[in-house]
Amino acid sequence: DVKVTQSSRYLVKRTGEKVFLECVQDMDHENMFWYRQDPGLGLRLIYFSYDVKMKEKGDIPEGYSVSREKKERFSLILESASTNQTSMYLCASSPRTALRSYEQYFGPGTRLTVT
Amino acid sequence: DAKTTQPNSMESNEEEPVHLPCNHSTISGTDYIHWYRQLPSQGPEYVIHGLTSNVNNRMASLAIAEDRKSSTLILHRATLRDAAVYYCILTRAGNQFYFGTGTSLTVIP
């Protein structure tokens, strides 16, 4: 059974703190993604990675960075958390393929609250 | 941008078919049409995808218009467990998905 896990389901941090969100997949997928989900805005792509040590900006990368040191792990970093980063964060992975017909597998999400 | 337009919400009676529409007038020739759904308190899960021809799987059917500018997800017999937000998505260059806000489906017992 395929699995994407995220380090926390719920997280509360203070403004200005450095925050790490971890995502691990056990499917040997090359591609990994970080989204945030907000009411009325749907899911928006923050960053994605095609391979180890590779990263690409998504639609809303400002205020975030990522790290992919190992194939199975993709970390999202909030260097200095702000209240407007309060959101649900979703990680996903998918296999690399020349066709754009693949399935993305999602983790359960981390609900981050910044106070 | 390869964007989609869906109704914000729909209702269906239990055990009746549901047709969820999606417009994607800016679709390009190589874009696939994907459908995902998100149950409460969970991450999205894959439902079905297609390119040009209609597709069937154990969860649903996907009907794609001949000009590919619209598609319809068909749940043949809605159950209470099908209550979710359904997202119609087009792929983009670089393997990115654009999710949009989806359709919230309510199933009435």
PDB file of C-alpha atoms in Angstrom:
ATOM      1  CA  ASP A   1       0.000   0.000   0.000  1.00  0.00           C
ATOM      2  CA  VAL A   2       1.450   3.313  -1.074  1.00  0.00           C
ATOM      3  CA  LYS A   3       2.083   5.841   1.602  1.00  0.00           C
ATOM      4  CA  VAL A   4       2.954   9.493   2.062  1.00  0.00           C
ATOM      5  CA  THR A   5       3.417  10.562   5.653  1.00  0.00           C
ATOM      6  CA  GLN A   6       3.765  14.006   7.160  1.00  0.00           C
ATOM      7  CA  SER A   7       5.519  14.620  10.446  1.00  0.00           C
ATOM      8  CA  SER A   8       2.631  16.311  12.235  1.00  0.00           C
ATOM      9  CA  ARG A   9      -1.138  16.581  11.795  1.00  0.00           C
ATOM     10  CA  TYR A  10      -1.364  19.754  13.857  1.00  0.00           C
ATOM     11  CA  LEU A  11       1.310  22.337  14.659  1.00  0.00           C
ATOM     12  CA  VAL A  12       1.193  25.654  16.523  1.00  0.00           C
ATOM     13  CA  LYS A  13       4.101  28.059  16.174  1.00  0.00           C
ATOM     14  CA  ARG A  14       4.813  31.643  17.112  1.00  0.00           C
ATOM     15  CA  THR A  15       5.471  34.473  14.691  1.00  0.00           C
ATOM     16  CA  GLY A  16       9.149  34.612  13.750  1.00  0.00           C
ATOM     17  CA  GLU A  17       9.883  30.962  14.537  1.00  0.00           C
ATOM     18  CA  LYS A  18      11.608  28.717  12.020  1.00  0.00           C
ATOM     19  CA  VAL A  19       9.296  25.873  11.083  1.00  0.00           C
ATOM     20  CA  PHE A  20      10.111  22.549   9.473  1.00  0.00           C
ATOM     21  CA  LEU A  21       7.452  20.393   7.853  1.00  0.00           C
ATOM     22  CA  GLU A  22       8.620  16.931   6.907  1.00  0.00           C
ATOM     23  CA  CYS A  23       7.231  14.608   4.271  1.00  0.00           C
ATOM     24  CA  VAL A  24       8.287  11.031   3.582  1.00  0.00           C
ATOM     25  CA  GLN A  25       7.129   8.697   0.805  1.00  0.00           C
ATOM     26  CA  ASP A  26       7.821   4.983   0.503  1.00  0.00           C
ATOM     27  CA  MET A  27       7.081   4.539  -3.203  1.00  0.00           C
ATOM     28  CA  ASP A  28      10.494   5.461  -4.628  1.00  0.00           C
ATOM     29  CA  HIS A  29       8.893   8.372  -6.485  1.00  0.00           C
ATOM     30  CA  GLU A  30      11.080  10.955  -8.159  1.00  0.00           C
ATOM     31  CA  ASN A  31       8.628  13.865  -7.914  1.00  0.00           C
ATOM     32  CA  MET A  32       7.523  15.463  -4.675  1.00  0.00           C
ATOM     33  CA  PHE A  33       5.315  18.494  -4.091  1.00  0.00           C
ATOM     34  CA  TRP A  34       4.266  20.897  -1.352  1.00  0.00           C
ATOM     35  CA  TYR A  35       0.868  22.603  -1.512  1.00  0.00           C
ATOM     36  CA  ARG A  36      -1.023  24.839   0.839  1.00  0.00           C
ATOM     37  CA  GLN A  37      -4.790  24.786   1.054  1.00  0.00           C
ATOM     38  CA  ASP A  38      -6.894  27.736   2.151  1.00  0.00           C
ATOM     39  CA  PRO A  39     -10.682  28.219   2.136  1.00  0.00           C
ATOM     40  CA  GLY A  40     -11.890  29.665  -1.133  1.00  0.00           C
ATOM     41  CA  LEU A  41      -8.464  29.312  -2.777  1.00  0.00           C
ATOM     42  CA  GLY A  42      -8.174  25.572  -3.238  1.00  0.00           C
ATOM     43  CA  LEU A  43      -4.732  23.945  -3.337  1.00  0.00           C
ATOM     44  CA  ARG A  44      -1.811  26.085  -4.443  1.00  0.00           C
ATOM     45  CA  LEU A  45       1.612  24.738  -5.316  1.00  0.00           C
ATOM     46  CA  ILE A  46       4.483  26.119  -3.225  1.00  0.00           C
ATOM     47  CA  TYR A  47       7.503  24.106  -4.416  1.00  0.00           C
ATOM     48  CA  PHE A  48       8.219  20.835  -6.137  1.00  0.00           C
ATOM     49  CA  SER A  49      11.202  18.631  -6.694  1.00  0.00           C
ATOM     50  CA  TYR A  50      12.050  16.306  -9.582  1.00  0.00           C
ATOM     51  CA  ASP A  51      14.973  14.616  -7.929  1.00  0.00           C
ATOM     52  CA  VAL A  52      17.343  14.709  -5.001  1.00  0.00           C
ATOM     53  CA  LYS A  53      18.791  18.187  -4.445  1.00  0.00           C
ATOM     54  CA  MET A  54      16.584  19.622  -7.188  1.00  0.00           C
ATOM     55  CA  LYS A  55      13.785  22.092  -6.573  1.00  0.00           C
ATOM     56  CA  GLU A  56      11.480  24.292  -8.584  1.00  0.00           C
ATOM     57  CA  LYS A  57       9.266  27.174  -7.499  1.00  0.00           C
ATOM     58  CA  GLY A  58       5.553  26.722  -7.746  1.00  0.00           C
ATOM     59  CA  ASP A  59       2.914  29.434  -7.763  1.00  0.00           C
ATOM     60  CA  ILE A  60       3.485  30.843  -4.256  1.00  0.00           C
ATOM     61  CA  PRO A  61       7.094  30.230  -3.105  1.00  0.00           C
ATOM     62  CA  GLU A  62       7.552  33.508  -1.226  1.00  0.00           C
ATOM     63  CA  GLY A  63       8.345  32.969   2.444  1.00  0.00           C
ATOM     64  CA  TYR A  64       9.174  29.282   1.964  1.00  0.00           C
ATOM     65  CA  SER A  65      12.172  27.157   1.106  1.00  0.00           C
ATOM     66  CA  VAL A  66      12.581  23.414   0.612  1.00  0.00           C
ATOM     67  CA  SER A  67      15.174  20.714   1.018  1.00  0.00           C
ATOM     68  CA  ARG A  68      15.481  17.339  -0.690  1.00  0.00           C
ATOM     69  CA  GLU A  69      18.612  15.562   0.515  1.00  0.00           C
ATOM     70  CA  LYS A  70      17.180  12.059   0.112  1.00  0.00           C
ATOM     71  CA  LYS A  71      14.807  10.722  -2.496  1.00  0.00           C
ATOM     72  CA  GLU A  72      12.127   9.735  -0.017  1.00  0.00           C
ATOM     73  CA  ARG A  73      12.110  12.957   2.029  1.00  0.00           C
ATOM     74  CA  PHE A  74      10.999  16.473   1.083  1.00  0.00           C
ATOM     75  CA  SER A  75      11.044  19.222   3.701  1.00  0.00           C
ATOM     76  CA  LEU A  76       9.239  22.547   3.652  1.00  0.00           C
ATOM     77  CA  ILE A  77      10.851  25.322   5.668  1.00  0.00           C
ATOM     78  CA  LEU A  78       9.305  28.537   6.894  1.00  0.00           C
ATOM     79  CA  GLU A  79      12.350  30.645   7.731  1.00  0.00           C
ATOM     80  CA  SER A  80      10.381  33.119   9.839  1.00  0.00           C
ATOM     81  CA  ALA A  81       6.773  32.113  10.304  1.00  0.00           C
ATOM     82  CA  SER A  82       4.090  34.747   9.872  1.00  0.00           C
ATOM     83  CA  THR A  83       0.377  34.683  10.640  1.00  0.00           C
ATOM     84  CA  ASN A  84      -0.507  34.664   6.930  1.00  0.00           C
ATOM     85  CA  GLN A  85       1.193  31.279   6.697  1.00  0.00           C
ATOM     86  CA  THR A  86      -1.486  29.732   8.886  1.00  0.00           C
ATOM     87  CA  SER A  87      -2.860  27.059   6.582  1.00  0.00           C
ATOM     88  CA  MET A  88      -3.212  23.368   5.762  1.00  0.00           C
ATOM     89  CA  TYR A  89      -0.026  22.055   4.151  1.00  0.00           C
ATOM     90  CA  LEU A  90      -0.211  19.018   1.908  1.00  0.00           C
ATOM     91  CA  CYS A  91       2.660  16.953   0.560  1.00  0.00           C
ATOM     92  CA  ALA A  92       2.362  14.738  -2.512  1.00  0.00           C
ATOM     93  CA  SER A  93       4.559  12.477  -4.599  1.00  0.00           C
ATOM     94  CA  SER A  94       4.389  10.956  -8.050  1.00  0.00           C
ATOM     95  CA  PRO A  95       6.559   8.845 -10.345  1.00  0.00           C
ATOM     96  CA  ARG A  96       8.530  10.483 -13.105  1.00  0.00           C
ATOM     97  CA  THR A  97       7.152   9.767 -16.523  1.00  0.00           C
ATOM     98  CA  ALA A  98       7.315  11.293 -19.957  1.00  0.00           C
ATOM     99  CA  LEU A  99       3.522  11.282 -20.069  1.00  0.00           C
ATOM    100  CA  ARG A 100       1.479  13.695 -18.012  1.00  0.00           C
ATOM    101  CA  SER A 101      -0.913  10.981 -16.994  1.00  0.00           C
ATOM    102  CA  TYR A 102       0.396   9.968 -13.625  1.00  0.00           C
ATOM    103  CA  GLU A 103      -1.299   9.966 -10.265  1.00  0.00           C
ATOM    104  CA  GLN A 104      -0.214  12.129  -7.352  1.00  0.00           C
ATOM    105  CA  TYR A 105      -0.352  10.534  -3.903  1.00  0.00           C
ATOM    106  CA  PHE A 106      -1.095  12.861  -1.018  1.00  0.00           C
ATOM    107  CA  GLY A 107      -0.284  12.808   2.653  1.00  0.00           C
ATOM    108  CA  PRO A 108      -2.915  13.579   5.297  1.00  0.00           C
ATOM    109  CA  GLY A 109      -1.848  17.195   5.690  1.00  0.00           C
ATOM    110  CA  THR A 110      -0.414  19.353   8.466  1.00  0.00           C
ATOM    111  CA  ARG A 111      -2.607  22.091   9.864  1.00  0.00           C
ATOM    112  CA  LEU A 112      -0.222  24.863  10.883  1.00  0.00           C
ATOM    113  CA  THR A 113      -1.328  27.740  13.066  1.00  0.00           C
ATOM    114  CA  VAL A 114       1.003  30.706  13.515  1.00  0.00           C
ATOM    115  CA  THR A 115       0.117  32.948  16.449  1.00  0.00           C
TER     116      THR A 115
ATOM    117  CA  ASP B   1      -2.643  28.996 -17.401  1.00  0.00           C
ATOM    118  CA  ALA B   2      -4.514  25.742 -17.794  1.00  0.00           C
ATOM    119  CA  LYS B   3      -7.461  26.518 -15.523  1.00  0.00           C
ATOM    120  CA  THR B   4     -10.753  24.776 -14.930  1.00  0.00           C
ATOM    121  CA  THR B   5     -14.189  26.013 -13.917  1.00  0.00           C
ATOM    122  CA  GLN B   6     -16.486  23.975 -11.696  1.00  0.00           C
ATOM    123  CA  PRO B   7     -19.690  24.730  -9.785  1.00  0.00           C
ATOM    124  CA  ASN B   8     -19.012  25.505  -6.153  1.00  0.00           C
ATOM    125  CA  SER B   9     -21.446  22.923  -4.847  1.00  0.00           C
ATOM    126  CA  MET B  10     -23.875  20.208  -5.895  1.00  0.00           C
ATOM    127  CA  GLU B  11     -26.320  17.905  -4.159  1.00  0.00           C
ATOM    128  CA  SER B  12     -27.370  14.380  -4.964  1.00  0.00           C
ATOM    129  CA  ASN B  13     -29.670  11.819  -3.442  1.00  0.00           C
ATOM    130  CA  GLU B  14     -28.126   8.632  -2.210  1.00  0.00           C
ATOM    131  CA  GLU B  15     -28.011   5.784  -4.764  1.00  0.00           C
ATOM    132  CA  GLU B  16     -28.681   8.122  -7.674  1.00  0.00           C
ATOM    133  CA  PRO B  17     -26.154   8.996 -10.395  1.00  0.00           C
ATOM    134  CA  VAL B  18     -24.197  12.235 -10.106  1.00  0.00           C
ATOM    135  CA  HIS B  19     -22.775  14.223 -13.002  1.00  0.00           C
ATOM    136  CA  LEU B  20     -20.074  16.687 -11.982  1.00  0.00           C
ATOM    137  CA  PRO B  21     -19.239  19.138 -14.787  1.00  0.00           C
ATOM    138  CA  CYS B  22     -15.954  20.863 -15.541  1.00  0.00           C
ATOM    139  CA  ASN B  23     -15.084  23.476 -18.164  1.00  0.00           C
ATOM    140  CA  HIS B  24     -11.534  23.784 -19.433  1.00  0.00           C
ATOM    141  CA  SER B  25     -11.747  25.930 -22.546  1.00  0.00           C
ATOM    142  CA  THR B  26      -7.993  26.712 -22.567  1.00  0.00           C
ATOM    143  CA  ILE B  27      -6.906  23.090 -22.586  1.00  0.00           C
ATOM    144  CA  SER B  28      -3.940  22.329 -24.819  1.00  0.00           C
ATOM    145  CA  GLY B  29      -3.595  19.288 -27.029  1.00  0.00           C
ATOM    146  CA  THR B  30      -1.340  17.390 -24.660  1.00  0.00           C
ATOM    147  CA  ASP B  31      -3.043  18.222 -21.352  1.00  0.00           C
ATOM    148  CA  TYR B  32      -4.563  15.319 -19.478  1.00  0.00           C
ATOM    149  CA  ILE B  33      -7.777  15.794 -17.498  1.00  0.00           C
ATOM    150  CA  HIS B  34      -7.540  14.495 -13.955  1.00  0.00           C
ATOM    151  CA  TRP B  35     -10.166  14.233 -11.232  1.00  0.00           C
ATOM    152  CA  TYR B  36      -9.311  14.048  -7.565  1.00  0.00           C
ATOM    153  CA  ARG B  37     -11.519  14.152  -4.517  1.00  0.00           C
ATOM    154  CA  GLN B  38     -10.876  15.230  -0.970  1.00  0.00           C
ATOM    155  CA  LEU B  39     -12.827  13.757   1.897  1.00  0.00           C
ATOM    156  CA  PRO B  40     -13.074  15.773   5.116  1.00  0.00           C
ATOM    157  CA  SER B  41      -9.811  15.937   7.064  1.00  0.00           C
ATOM    158  CA  GLN B  42      -7.885  13.997   4.418  1.00  0.00           C
ATOM    159  CA  GLY B  43      -5.530  14.737   1.571  1.00  0.00           C
ATOM    160  CA  PRO B  44      -6.857  14.555  -1.995  1.00  0.00           C
ATOM    161  CA  GLU B  45      -7.097  11.147  -3.618  1.00  0.00           C
ATOM    162  CA  TYR B  46      -7.036  10.171  -7.269  1.00  0.00           C
ATOM    163  CA  VAL B  47     -10.336   9.315  -8.940  1.00  0.00           C
ATOM    164  CA  ILE B  48      -9.753   9.071 -12.690  1.00  0.00           C
ATOM    165  CA  HIS B  49      -7.994  10.687 -15.623  1.00  0.00           C
ATOM    166  CA  GLY B  50      -8.207  10.775 -19.403  1.00  0.00           C
ATOM    167  CA  LEU B  51      -6.930  12.454 -22.539  1.00  0.00           C
ATOM    168  CA  THR B  52      -9.499  12.204 -25.334  1.00  0.00           C
ATOM    169  CA  SER B  53     -11.602   9.096 -24.904  1.00  0.00           C
ATOM    170  CA  ASN B  54     -14.135   8.361 -22.194  1.00  0.00           C
ATOM    171  CA  VAL B  55     -12.715   6.354 -19.317  1.00  0.00           C
ATOM    172  CA  ASN B  56     -14.203   3.986 -16.753  1.00  0.00           C
ATOM    173  CA  ASN B  57     -12.787   2.579 -13.547  1.00  0.00           C
ATOM    174  CA  ARG B  58     -14.181   1.077 -10.376  1.00  0.00           C
ATOM    175  CA  MET B  59     -14.783   4.489  -8.814  1.00  0.00           C
ATOM    176  CA  ALA B  60     -16.270   6.531 -11.636  1.00  0.00           C
ATOM    177  CA  SER B  61     -16.553   7.307 -15.325  1.00  0.00           C
ATOM    178  CA  LEU B  62     -15.094  10.274 -17.156  1.00  0.00           C
ATOM    179  CA  ALA B  63     -16.864  11.667 -20.196  1.00  0.00           C
ATOM    180  CA  ILE B  64     -14.776  14.050 -22.305  1.00  0.00           C
ATOM    181  CA  ALA B  65     -16.355  16.356 -24.870  1.00  0.00           C
ATOM    182  CA  GLU B  66     -15.253  15.925 -28.451  1.00  0.00           C
ATOM    183  CA  ASP B  67     -13.580  19.367 -28.491  1.00  0.00           C
ATOM    184  CA  ARG B  68     -12.058  18.585 -25.051  1.00  0.00           C
ATOM    185  CA  LYS B  69     -13.206  21.919 -23.667  1.00  0.00           C
ATOM    186  CA  SER B  70     -15.335  20.260 -21.034  1.00  0.00           C
ATOM    187  CA  SER B  71     -15.642  17.001 -19.172  1.00  0.00           C
ATOM    188  CA  THR B  72     -18.008  15.301 -16.739  1.00  0.00           C
ATOM    189  CA  LEU B  73     -17.232  13.018 -13.839  1.00  0.00           C
ATOM    190  CA  ILE B  74     -19.971  10.464 -13.369  1.00  0.00           C
ATOM    191  CA  LEU B  75     -20.569   8.640 -10.107  1.00  0.00           C
ATOM    192  CA  HIS B  76     -23.028   5.923 -11.035  1.00  0.00           C
ATOM    193  CA  ARG B  77     -24.635   5.457  -7.615  1.00  0.00           C
ATOM    194  CA  ALA B  78     -23.788   8.077  -5.035  1.00  0.00           C
ATOM    195  CA  THR B  79     -23.195   6.880  -1.489  1.00  0.00           C
ATOM    196  CA  LEU B  80     -22.743   8.891   1.679  1.00  0.00           C
ATOM    197  CA  ARG B  81     -19.019   8.116   1.480  1.00  0.00           C
ATOM    198  CA  ASP B  82     -18.863  10.012  -1.811  1.00  0.00           C
ATOM    199  CA  ALA B  83     -19.519  13.315  -0.045  1.00  0.00           C
ATOM    200  CA  ALA B  84     -16.330  15.250  -0.755  1.00  0.00           C
ATOM    201  CA  VAL B  85     -14.808  18.124  -2.700  1.00  0.00           C
ATOM    202  CA  TYR B  86     -14.152  17.034  -6.282  1.00  0.00           C
ATOM    203  CA  TYR B  87     -11.352  18.712  -8.215  1.00  0.00           C
ATOM    204  CA  CYS B  88     -11.039  18.778 -11.982  1.00  0.00           C
ATOM    205  CA  ILE B  89      -7.402  19.362 -12.913  1.00  0.00           C
ATOM    206  CA  LEU B  90      -5.350  19.846 -16.033  1.00  0.00           C
ATOM    207  CA  THR B  91      -1.676  19.045 -16.149  1.00  0.00           C
ATOM    208  CA  ARG B  92       0.763  21.729 -17.125  1.00  0.00           C
ATOM    209  CA  ALA B  93       4.307  21.807 -18.393  1.00  0.00           C
ATOM    210  CA  GLY B  94       6.686  20.668 -15.715  1.00  0.00           C
ATOM    211  CA  ASN B  95       4.243  18.115 -14.346  1.00  0.00           C
ATOM    212  CA  GLN B  96       2.353  20.654 -12.278  1.00  0.00           C
ATOM    213  CA  PHE B  97      -1.289  20.414 -11.345  1.00  0.00           C
ATOM    214  CA  TYR B  98      -3.606  23.389 -11.040  1.00  0.00           C
ATOM    215  CA  PHE B  99      -6.279  22.405  -8.531  1.00  0.00           C
ATOM    216  CA  GLY B 100      -8.761  25.273  -8.362  1.00  0.00           C
ATOM    217  CA  THR B 101     -11.482  25.308  -5.711  1.00  0.00           C
ATOM    218  CA  GLY B 102     -13.454  22.241  -6.760  1.00  0.00           C
ATOM    219  CA  THR B 103     -17.101  21.202  -6.317  1.00  0.00           C
ATOM    220  CA  SER B 104     -18.390  20.317  -2.880  1.00  0.00           C
ATOM    221  CA  LEU B 105     -20.717  17.334  -3.279  1.00  0.00           C
ATOM    222  CA  THR B 106     -23.408  16.729  -0.670  1.00  0.00           C
ATOM    223  CA  VAL B 107     -25.132  13.349  -0.694  1.00  0.00           C
ATOM    224  CA  ILE B 108     -28.591  13.332   0.827  1.00  0.00           C
ATOM    225  CA  PRO B 109     -29.729  10.097   2.512  1.00  0.00           C
TER     226      PRO B 109
END
